[in-house]
Amino acid sequence: TDVYVVPSQGGEPKRLTFSPGNDLVGDWTPDGKIGFVSAREMVRPGIGMLWKIGPNGGMPERTDVHEAFDVSFSSDGNTLAYNRVSSHTFNWRRYRGGTQGKVSFFDFSSKKYSEMPSGREQNYFPMWVGDSVYYISDLNQGTLNLYKFDPKSKKKSQVTKFDDADVELHRVDLDVDR
């Protein structure tokens, strides 16, 4: 698994990374780079670090984020919202143990780490939309629903209220200008 780009009109994929481990695409940065998670330099076994690479290739740029999985950059590129581990792939429903999903933030200018306030719920797949972070959580009813978090006010609000089935998020980033 490596990072590739494909023209939006179709065409030949271009391979950008050549790592023996998995490189998993996370998000486009506002300055046009691709943020990806890789275990090429592991801090702990199975935990990937955040890297960046330009759409034309070149040497990947290591970031200061050493434990990352699902990543999303703020519109100004100064803050990353992310899950530190891929616990949604190995935790079971209504799991409340030590690897529960938490939404983390990293401020690239101050190099400060913080977490979204949470209790014992699972919070996964953070995604910046404007000044808010959307994510899925099993906070209410134990069913995964879509929530919104305002990092400035620290307020959370529930967007969907399904109780019969979980919502699923699938990231699709289409940018015809890149």
Coordinates of N, CA and C in Angstrom, one line a residue:
T1 N 0.9 -1.2 0.0 CA 0.0 0.0 0.0 C 0.9 1.2 0.0
D2 N 0.8 2.1 -1.0 CA 1.5 3.3 -1.1 C 0.6 4.4 -1.5
V3 N 1.2 5.6 -1.7 CA 0.4 6.8 -2.0 C 0.5 7.0 -3.6
Y4 N -0.7 7.2 -4.2 CA -0.8 7.4 -5.6 C -1.6 8.6 -5.9
V5 N -1.5 9.3 -7.0 CA -2.4 10.3 -7.4 C -2.9 9.9 -8.8
V6 N -4.1 10.2 -9.1 CA -4.7 9.9 -10.4 C -5.4 11.2 -10.9
P7 N -5.2 11.6 -12.2 CA -5.9 12.8 -12.6 C -7.4 12.6 -12.5
S8 N -8.1 13.7 -12.1 CA -9.5 13.6 -11.9 C -10.3 13.3 -13.2
Q9 N -9.7 13.6 -14.4 CA -10.3 13.3 -15.7 C -10.0 11.8 -16.1
G10 N -9.3 11.1 -15.2 CA -8.9 9.7 -15.6 C -7.4 9.7 -16.1
G11 N -6.9 8.6 -16.2 CA -5.5 8.5 -16.7 C -4.7 7.5 -15.8
E12 N -3.4 7.6 -16.1 CA -2.5 6.7 -15.4 C -2.2 7.2 -14.0
P13 N -2.3 6.3 -13.0 CA -1.9 6.6 -11.6 C -0.4 6.9 -11.6
K14 N -0.1 7.8 -10.7 CA 1.4 8.1 -10.5 C 1.7 7.7 -9.0
R15 N 2.6 6.8 -8.8 CA 3.0 6.4 -7.5 C 4.0 7.4 -6.9
L16 N 3.7 7.8 -5.6 CA 4.4 8.8 -5.0 C 5.3 8.3 -3.9
T17 N 4.9 7.2 -3.2 CA 5.8 6.6 -2.1 C 6.2 5.2 -2.5
F18 N 7.3 4.8 -1.9 CA 7.9 3.5 -2.2 C 8.4 2.9 -0.9
S19 N 7.5 2.7 0.0 CA 7.9 2.2 1.4 C 7.5 0.7 1.4
P20 N 8.4 -0.1 2.1 CA 8.0 -1.5 2.3 C 6.8 -1.7 3.2
G21 N 6.5 -0.8 4.0 CA 5.3 -0.8 4.9 C 4.1 -0.2 4.2
N22 N 3.0 -0.1 5.0 CA 1.8 0.6 4.5 C 1.9 2.1 4.6
D23 N 1.6 2.8 3.5 CA 1.4 4.2 3.5 C -0.1 4.4 3.2
L24 N -0.8 5.1 4.2 CA -2.3 5.2 4.0 C -2.6 6.7 3.9
V25 N -3.2 7.1 2.8 CA -3.6 8.5 2.6 C -4.6 8.9 3.6
G26 N -4.3 10.2 4.1 CA -5.2 10.7 5.1 C -6.0 11.9 4.6
D27 N -5.4 13.0 4.1 CA -6.1 14.2 3.7 C -5.1 15.1 2.9
W28 N -5.7 15.9 2.1 CA -4.9 17.0 1.4 C -4.7 18.1 2.4
T29 N -3.5 18.6 2.4 CA -3.2 19.8 3.2 C -3.6 21.1 2.4
P30 N -3.9 22.2 3.1 CA -4.4 23.4 2.4 C -3.3 23.9 1.4
D31 N -2.0 23.6 1.6 CA -1.0 24.0 0.6 C -0.8 23.0 -0.5
G32 N -1.7 22.0 -0.6 CA -1.6 21.1 -1.8 C -0.8 19.9 -1.6
K33 N -0.4 19.6 -0.4 CA 0.4 18.3 -0.2 C -0.6 17.2 0.3
I34 N -0.1 16.0 0.3 CA -0.9 14.9 0.7 C -0.4 14.4 2.1
G35 N -1.3 14.4 3.1 CA -0.9 13.9 4.4 C -1.2 12.4 4.4
F36 N -0.2 11.6 4.8 CA -0.4 10.2 4.9 C 0.2 9.6 6.1
V37 N -0.3 8.5 6.6 CA 0.2 7.8 7.8 C 1.0 6.6 7.3
S38 N 2.2 6.5 7.9 CA 3.1 5.4 7.5 C 3.8 4.9 8.8
A39 N 4.1 3.6 8.7 CA 4.9 2.9 9.8 C 6.4 2.8 9.4
R40 N 6.8 3.7 8.4 CA 8.2 3.6 7.9 C 9.2 3.9 9.0
E41 N 8.9 4.7 10.0 CA 9.7 5.0 11.2 C 8.7 4.9 12.4
M42 N 8.6 3.7 12.9 CA 7.6 3.4 14.0 C 8.1 3.9 15.3
V43 N 7.3 4.6 16.1 CA 7.6 4.9 17.5 C 7.2 3.7 18.3
R44 N 6.1 3.1 18.0 CA 5.7 1.8 18.7 C 5.3 0.9 17.6
P45 N 5.4 -0.4 17.7 CA 4.9 -1.4 16.7 C 3.4 -1.1 16.3
G46 N 3.2 -1.1 15.0 CA 1.8 -0.9 14.5 C 1.3 0.5 14.6
I47 N 2.0 1.4 15.1 CA 1.5 2.8 15.2 C 2.2 3.7 14.1
G48 N 1.4 4.3 13.3 CA 2.0 5.1 12.2 C 2.3 6.5 12.6
M49 N 3.2 7.2 11.8 CA 3.5 8.6 12.0 C 2.9 9.3 10.8
L50 N 2.6 10.6 11.0 CA 2.1 11.5 9.9 C 3.2 12.0 9.0
W51 N 3.1 11.9 7.7 CA 4.1 12.4 6.8 C 3.3 13.2 5.8
K52 N 4.0 14.0 5.0 CA 3.5 14.8 3.8 C 4.3 14.6 2.6
I53 N 3.6 14.6 1.5 CA 4.4 14.5 0.2 C 3.6 15.4 -0.8
G54 N 4.4 16.0 -1.7 CA 3.7 16.8 -2.8 C 3.1 15.9 -3.9
P55 N 2.1 16.4 -4.6 CA 1.4 15.6 -5.6 C 2.3 15.2 -6.8
N56 N 3.5 15.8 -6.9 CA 4.4 15.4 -7.9 C 5.5 14.5 -7.4
G57 N 5.4 14.1 -6.2 CA 6.4 13.2 -5.6 C 7.5 13.9 -4.9
G58 N 8.6 13.2 -4.8 CA 9.8 13.8 -4.1 C 10.0 13.0 -2.8
M59 N 10.8 13.6 -1.9 CA 11.0 12.9 -0.6 C 9.9 13.3 0.4
P60 N 9.3 12.3 1.0 CA 8.3 12.5 2.0 C 8.9 13.4 3.2
E61 N 8.0 14.2 3.7 CA 8.4 15.1 4.8 C 7.8 14.6 6.1
R62 N 8.6 14.3 7.0 CA 8.1 13.8 8.3 C 7.6 15.0 9.1
T63 N 6.5 14.8 9.9 CA 5.9 15.8 10.7 C 6.2 15.5 12.2
D64 N 5.7 16.3 13.1 CA 5.9 16.1 14.5 C 4.8 15.3 15.1
V65 N 3.9 14.7 14.3 CA 2.8 13.9 14.8 C 3.3 12.4 14.7
H66 N 3.6 11.8 15.9 CA 4.2 10.5 15.9 C 3.2 9.3 16.1
E67 N 2.0 9.6 16.4 CA 1.0 8.5 16.5 C -0.3 9.0 15.8
A68 N -0.6 8.5 14.6 CA -1.7 9.0 13.9 C -2.4 7.9 13.1
F69 N -3.7 8.1 12.9 CA -4.4 7.2 12.0 C -5.3 8.0 11.1
D70 N -6.6 8.2 11.5 CA -7.5 9.0 10.7 C -7.2 10.5 10.9
V71 N -6.8 11.2 9.8 CA -6.3 12.6 10.0 C -7.1 13.5 9.1
S72 N -7.2 14.8 9.6 CA -7.9 15.8 8.8 C -7.3 17.2 9.2
F73 N -6.9 17.9 8.2 CA -6.3 19.2 8.4 C -7.3 20.3 8.5
S74 N -7.1 21.3 9.4 CA -8.0 22.5 9.4 C -7.8 23.3 8.1
S75 N -8.7 24.2 7.8 CA -8.6 24.9 6.5 C -7.4 25.8 6.4
D76 N -6.8 26.2 7.5 CA -5.6 27.0 7.5 C -4.3 26.1 7.6
G77 N -4.5 24.8 7.8 CA -3.4 23.9 7.9 C -2.6 23.9 9.2
N78 N -3.1 24.8 10.2 CA -2.3 24.9 11.4 C -2.7 23.8 12.4
T79 N -3.8 23.2 12.3 CA -4.3 22.2 13.3 C -4.7 20.9 12.6
L80 N -4.3 19.8 13.2 CA -4.7 18.5 12.8 C -5.7 17.9 13.7
A81 N -6.8 17.4 13.2 CA -7.7 16.6 14.1 C -7.5 15.1 13.6
Y82 N -7.4 14.2 14.6 CA -7.0 12.8 14.2 C -7.3 11.9 15.4
N83 N -7.3 10.6 15.0 CA -7.3 9.5 16.0 C -5.9 9.0 16.1
R84 N -5.4 8.8 17.3 CA -4.0 8.3 17.4 C -3.8 6.9 17.0
V85 N -4.8 6.1 17.2 CA -4.7 4.7 16.7 C -5.9 4.3 16.0
S86 N -5.8 3.2 15.3 CA -7.0 2.7 14.4 C -7.9 1.8 15.3
S87 N -8.2 2.2 16.5 CA -9.0 1.3 17.4 C -10.3 0.9 16.8
H88 N -10.9 1.7 15.9 CA -12.2 1.3 15.3 C -12.0 0.0 14.5
T89 N -10.8 -0.4 14.1 CA -10.6 -1.6 13.4 C -10.5 -2.9 14.3
F90 N -10.3 -2.6 15.6 CA -10.1 -3.8 16.5 C -11.0 -3.8 17.7
N91 N -11.6 -2.7 18.0 CA -12.5 -2.6 19.2 C -13.9 -3.1 18.8
W92 N -14.6 -3.7 19.7 CA -15.9 -4.2 19.5 C -16.9 -3.1 19.9
R93 N -18.2 -3.4 19.5 CA -19.3 -2.4 19.8 C -19.3 -2.1 21.3
R94 N -19.6 -0.8 21.6 CA -19.7 -0.3 23.0 C -18.5 -0.6 23.8
Y95 N -17.3 -0.7 23.2 CA -16.1 -1.0 23.9 C -15.8 0.2 24.8
R96 N -15.3 0.0 26.0 CA -15.0 1.1 27.0 C -13.7 0.9 27.7
G97 N -12.7 0.4 27.0 CA -11.4 0.1 27.6 C -10.4 1.1 27.2
G98 N -9.1 0.8 27.4 CA -8.0 1.7 27.3 C -7.7 2.2 25.9
T99 N -8.2 1.5 24.8 CA -7.9 1.9 23.5 C -9.1 2.5 22.8
Q100 N -10.1 3.0 23.6 CA -11.3 3.6 23.0 C -10.9 4.7 22.1
G101 N -11.7 5.0 21.1 CA -11.4 6.1 20.2 C -11.5 7.5 20.8
K102 N -10.5 8.3 20.6 CA -10.5 9.7 21.1 C -10.1 10.6 19.9
V103 N -10.7 11.7 19.9 CA -10.3 12.7 18.9 C -9.2 13.6 19.5
S104 N -8.1 13.6 18.8 CA -6.9 14.4 19.3 C -6.7 15.6 18.3
F105 N -6.0 16.6 18.8 CA -5.6 17.8 18.0 C -4.1 18.0 18.2
F106 N -3.5 18.4 17.1 CA -2.1 18.9 17.2 C -2.0 20.2 16.5
D107 N -1.5 21.2 17.2 CA -1.3 22.5 16.7 C 0.2 22.6 16.2
F108 N 0.3 22.7 14.8 CA 1.7 22.7 14.2 C 2.5 23.9 14.6
S109 N 1.9 25.1 14.9 CA 2.7 26.3 15.2 C 3.2 26.2 16.6
S110 N 2.4 25.8 17.6 CA 2.8 25.8 19.0 C 3.4 24.4 19.4
K111 N 3.1 23.4 18.5 CA 3.5 22.0 18.7 C 2.9 21.5 20.0
K112 N 1.6 21.9 20.2 CA 0.9 21.4 21.4 C -0.2 20.4 21.0
Y113 N -0.3 19.4 21.9 CA -1.3 18.3 21.7 C -2.4 18.5 22.7
S114 N -3.6 18.2 22.2 CA -4.8 18.3 23.1 C -5.8 17.3 22.6
E115 N -6.8 17.0 23.4 CA -7.9 16.1 23.1 C -9.2 16.7 23.2
M116 N -10.2 16.3 22.4 CA -11.5 16.7 22.5 C -12.0 16.2 23.8
P117 N -12.7 17.0 24.6 CA -13.3 16.4 25.9 C -14.2 15.2 25.6
S118 N -14.0 14.2 26.4 CA -14.9 13.0 26.2 C -15.0 12.2 27.5
G119 N -15.9 11.3 27.5 CA -16.1 10.4 28.6 C -15.6 9.0 28.2
R120 N -16.5 8.1 28.3 CA -16.1 6.7 27.9 C -16.7 6.3 26.6
E121 N -17.1 7.2 25.8 CA -17.6 6.8 24.4 C -16.5 6.7 23.4
Q122 N -16.9 6.1 22.3 CA -15.9 5.9 21.2 C -16.1 7.1 20.2
N123 N -15.1 7.7 19.8 CA -15.1 8.9 18.9 C -14.1 8.6 17.8
Y124 N -14.6 8.6 16.5 CA -13.8 8.2 15.4 C -14.0 9.1 14.2
F125 N -13.0 9.0 13.3 CA -13.1 9.6 11.9 C -13.3 11.2 12.0
P126 N -12.5 11.9 12.7 CA -12.6 13.4 12.7 C -12.4 14.0 11.3
M127 N -13.2 15.0 11.0 CA -13.1 15.6 9.7 C -13.4 17.1 9.8
W128 N -12.5 17.9 9.5 CA -12.7 19.4 9.5 C -13.6 19.8 8.4
V129 N -14.6 20.5 8.7 CA -15.5 21.2 7.8 C -15.7 22.6 8.3
G130 N -15.1 23.6 7.6 CA -15.1 25.0 8.1 C -14.3 25.0 9.4
D131 N -14.9 25.6 10.4 CA -14.3 25.7 11.7 C -14.7 24.6 12.7
S132 N -15.4 23.7 12.2 CA -15.9 22.6 13.1 C -15.3 21.3 12.7
V133 N -15.3 20.3 13.6 CA -14.9 19.0 13.4 C -16.0 18.0 13.5
Y134 N -16.3 17.3 12.5 CA -17.4 16.3 12.5 C -16.7 15.0 12.8
Y135 N -17.5 14.1 13.5 CA -16.9 12.8 13.9 C -18.1 11.9 14.2
I136 N -17.8 10.6 14.3 CA -18.9 9.6 14.7 C -18.6 9.2 16.1
S137 N -19.7 8.9 16.8 CA -19.5 8.6 18.2 C -20.7 7.7 18.7
D138 N -20.4 6.9 19.7 CA -21.5 6.1 20.3 C -22.0 6.7 21.6
L139 N -21.8 8.0 21.7 CA -22.1 8.7 23.0 C -23.6 8.4 23.5
N140 N -24.5 8.5 22.6 CA -25.9 8.3 23.0 C -26.4 7.0 22.4
Q141 N -27.2 6.2 23.1 CA -27.8 5.0 22.7 C -26.8 3.9 22.3
G142 N -25.5 4.1 22.3 CA -24.6 3.1 21.9 C -24.5 2.9 20.4
T143 N -25.3 3.6 19.7 CA -25.3 3.5 18.2 C -24.4 4.6 17.7
L144 N -23.6 4.3 16.7 CA -22.7 5.4 16.1 C -23.5 6.4 15.3
N145 N -23.4 7.6 15.7 CA -24.1 8.7 15.0 C -23.1 9.8 14.7
L146 N -23.5 10.8 13.9 CA -22.6 11.9 13.5 C -22.8 13.0 14.5
Y147 N -21.6 13.6 14.9 CA -21.6 14.7 15.9 C -20.7 15.8 15.3
K148 N -20.9 17.0 15.9 CA -20.1 18.2 15.5 C -19.5 18.7 16.7
F149 N -18.2 19.1 16.6 CA -17.5 19.7 17.7 C -16.9 21.1 17.3
D150 N -17.1 22.1 18.1 CA -16.6 23.4 17.9 C -15.3 23.6 18.8
P151 N -14.1 23.5 18.2 CA -12.9 23.6 19.0 C -12.8 24.9 19.8
K152 N -13.3 26.0 19.4 CA -13.2 27.2 20.1 C -14.1 27.2 21.4
S153 N -15.4 26.9 21.2 CA -16.3 26.9 22.3 C -16.3 25.6 23.1
K154 N -15.7 24.5 22.5 CA -15.7 23.2 23.1 C -17.1 22.6 23.2
K155 N -18.0 23.1 22.4 CA -19.4 22.5 22.4 C -19.5 21.4 21.4
K156 N -20.2 20.4 21.8 CA -20.6 19.2 21.0 C -22.1 19.3 20.7
S157 N -22.4 18.8 19.5 CA -23.8 18.7 19.2 C -24.0 17.4 18.3
Q158 N -25.1 16.7 18.5 CA -25.4 15.5 17.8 C -26.1 15.9 16.5
V159 N -25.7 15.4 15.4 CA -26.2 15.8 14.1 C -27.3 14.8 13.6
T160 N -27.0 13.5 13.8 CA -28.0 12.4 13.4 C -28.4 11.7 14.7
K161 N -29.6 11.1 14.7 CA -30.1 10.5 15.8 C -30.7 9.1 15.5
F162 N -29.8 8.3 14.9 CA -30.3 6.9 14.5 C -30.1 6.0 15.7
D163 N -31.1 5.1 15.9 CA -30.9 4.2 17.0 C -31.1 2.7 16.6
D164 N -31.3 2.5 15.2 CA -31.5 1.2 14.7 C -30.2 0.7 13.9
A165 N -29.3 1.6 13.5 CA -28.1 1.2 12.8 C -27.1 2.3 12.9
D166 N -25.8 1.9 12.8 CA -24.7 2.9 12.9 C -24.6 3.6 11.6
V167 N -24.1 4.9 11.7 CA -23.7 5.6 10.5 C -22.3 5.2 10.2
E168 N -21.9 5.3 8.9 CA -20.6 5.0 8.5 C -20.1 6.2 7.7
L169 N -18.8 6.5 7.9 CA -18.2 7.6 7.2 C -17.2 7.0 6.2
H170 N -17.3 7.5 5.0 CA -16.3 7.2 4.0 C -15.7 8.5 3.4
R171 N -14.5 8.7 3.6 CA -13.8 9.9 3.2 C -13.7 9.8 1.6
V172 N -14.2 10.9 1.0 CA -14.0 11.0 -0.4 C -13.6 12.5 -0.7
D173 N -12.4 12.7 -1.1 CA -11.9 14.0 -1.4 C -11.7 14.1 -2.9
L174 N -12.6 15.0 -3.5 CA -12.4 15.2 -4.9 C -12.0 16.7 -5.1
D175 N -10.9 16.9 -5.6 CA -10.4 18.3 -5.9 C -9.9 18.3 -7.3
V176 N -10.7 18.9 -8.2 CA -10.4 18.9 -9.6 C -9.3 19.9 -9.9
D177 N -8.9 20.8 -8.9 CA -7.8 21.7 -9.2 C -6.4 21.1 -8.9
R178 N -6.4 19.9 -8.3 CA -5.0 19.4 -8.0 C -4.6 18.3 -9.0

